[in-house]
Coordinates of C-alpha atoms in Angstrom, one line a residue:
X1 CA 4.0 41.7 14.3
X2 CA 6.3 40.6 11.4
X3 CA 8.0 38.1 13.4
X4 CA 4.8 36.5 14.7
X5 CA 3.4 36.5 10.8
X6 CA 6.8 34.6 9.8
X7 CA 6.6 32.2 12.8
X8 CA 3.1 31.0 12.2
X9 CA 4.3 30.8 7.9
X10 CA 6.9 28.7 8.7
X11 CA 4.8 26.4 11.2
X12 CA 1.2 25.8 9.0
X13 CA 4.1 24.5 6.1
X14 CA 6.6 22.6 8.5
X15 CA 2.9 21.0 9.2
X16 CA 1.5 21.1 5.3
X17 CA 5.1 19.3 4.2
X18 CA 5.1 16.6 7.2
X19 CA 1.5 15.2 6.4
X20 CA 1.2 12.3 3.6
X21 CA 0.1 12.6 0.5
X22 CA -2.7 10.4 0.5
X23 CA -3.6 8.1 2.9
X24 CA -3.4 4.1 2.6
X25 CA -5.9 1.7 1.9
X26 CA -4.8 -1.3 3.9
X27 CA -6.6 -4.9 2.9
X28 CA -5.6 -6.8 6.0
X29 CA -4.9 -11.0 6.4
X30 CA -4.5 -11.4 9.7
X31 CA -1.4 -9.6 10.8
X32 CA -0.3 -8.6 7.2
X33 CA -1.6 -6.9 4.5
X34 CA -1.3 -5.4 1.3
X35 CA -1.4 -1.6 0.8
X36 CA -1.9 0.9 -1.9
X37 CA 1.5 3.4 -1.7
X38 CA 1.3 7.2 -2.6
X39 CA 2.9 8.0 -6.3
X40 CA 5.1 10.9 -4.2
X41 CA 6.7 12.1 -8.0
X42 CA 3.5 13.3 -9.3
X43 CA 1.2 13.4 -5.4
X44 CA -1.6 11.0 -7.1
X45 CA -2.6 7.8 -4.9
X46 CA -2.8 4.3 -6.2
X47 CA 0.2 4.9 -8.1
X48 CA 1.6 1.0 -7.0
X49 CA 0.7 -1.4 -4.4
X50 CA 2.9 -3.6 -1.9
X51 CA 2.6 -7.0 0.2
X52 CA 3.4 -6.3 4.0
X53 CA 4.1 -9.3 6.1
X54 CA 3.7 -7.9 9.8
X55 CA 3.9 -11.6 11.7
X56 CA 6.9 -14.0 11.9
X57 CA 4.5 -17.1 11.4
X58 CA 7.1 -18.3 8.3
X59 CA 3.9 -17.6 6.0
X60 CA 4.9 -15.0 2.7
X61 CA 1.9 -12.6 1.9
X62 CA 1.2 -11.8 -1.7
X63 CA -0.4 -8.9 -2.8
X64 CA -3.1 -9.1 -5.8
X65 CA -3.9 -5.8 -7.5
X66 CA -5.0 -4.5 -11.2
X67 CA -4.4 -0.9 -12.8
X68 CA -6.8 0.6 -15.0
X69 CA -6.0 -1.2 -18.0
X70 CA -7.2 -4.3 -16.2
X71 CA -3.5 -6.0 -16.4
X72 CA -3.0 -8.0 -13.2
X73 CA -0.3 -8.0 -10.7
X74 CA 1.5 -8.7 -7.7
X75 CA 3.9 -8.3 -4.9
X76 CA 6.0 -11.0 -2.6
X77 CA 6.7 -10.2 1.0
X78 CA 8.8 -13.4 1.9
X79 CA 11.4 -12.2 4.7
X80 CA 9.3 -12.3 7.8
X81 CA 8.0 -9.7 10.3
X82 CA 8.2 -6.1 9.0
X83 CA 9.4 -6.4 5.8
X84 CA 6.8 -5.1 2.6
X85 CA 7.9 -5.2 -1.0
X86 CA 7.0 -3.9 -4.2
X87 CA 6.0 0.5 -4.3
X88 CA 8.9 0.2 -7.4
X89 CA 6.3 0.4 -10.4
X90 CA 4.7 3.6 -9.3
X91 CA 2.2 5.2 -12.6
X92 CA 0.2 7.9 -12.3
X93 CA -1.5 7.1 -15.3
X94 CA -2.0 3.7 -14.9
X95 CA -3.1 3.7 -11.3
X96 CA -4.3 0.6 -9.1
X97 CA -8.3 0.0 -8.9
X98 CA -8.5 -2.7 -6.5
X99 CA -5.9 -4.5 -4.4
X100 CA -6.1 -7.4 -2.1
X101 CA -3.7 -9.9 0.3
X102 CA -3.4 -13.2 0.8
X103 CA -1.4 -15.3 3.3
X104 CA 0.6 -18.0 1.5
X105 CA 0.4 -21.3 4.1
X106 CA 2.2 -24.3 3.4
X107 CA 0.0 -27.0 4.7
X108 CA -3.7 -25.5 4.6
X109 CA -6.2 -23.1 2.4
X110 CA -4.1 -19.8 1.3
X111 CA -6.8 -17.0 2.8
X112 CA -7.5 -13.9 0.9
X113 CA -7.8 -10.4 2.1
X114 CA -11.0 -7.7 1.3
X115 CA -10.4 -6.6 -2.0
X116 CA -10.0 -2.7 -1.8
X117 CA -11.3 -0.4 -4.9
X118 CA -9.7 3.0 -5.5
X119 CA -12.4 6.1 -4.6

């Protein structure tokens, strides 16, 4: 009976350790987005948002996104399909309220994600 008792310890927190924090809330332009990214020092969400460029259409996605003390920000994906950037100014203090993407294109209207507001 031990044995079975240690088996099923050790699988509920293989299972507890391999789920994320906190899930994502994606605003999506087309095939890229911008994403709020899990603060994994302290386990709170919105600790820093990125720009995700999922297409290789040559157009960079920028990522628009305010903290709580209202300052604005952003984040440049510019290398093509499957590259995201930014995640590197993570605060859990000073966590993201609203994030948004936006498609930088050279020769028409730049289009804008959804904005997204923290829960």
């Amino acid at each position: 009976m031990h044995r079975i008792a240690k088996v099923a310890v050790l699988v509920t927190a293989a299972i507890a350790l391999s789920a994320p924090v906190a899930n994502a809330d994606k605003s999506y332009i087309y095939n890229s987005f911008s994403v709020e990214v899990t603060d994994w020092h302290t386990g709170s969400g919105w600790g820093d948002a990125m720009a995700c460029d999922m297409d290789q259409d040559g157009n960079s996605v920028k990522a628009h996104f305010t903290r709580d003390d209202n300052s604005a920000h952003t984040a440049w994906a510019t290398a093509g399909i499957g590259t995201c950037n930014g995640g590197f100014d993570l605060s859990s203090t000073n966590r993201v309220n609203k994030h948004r993407s936006q498609q930088i294109r050279d020769w028409a209207t730049d289009p804008y994600g959804p904005w997204k507001y923290r829960p």
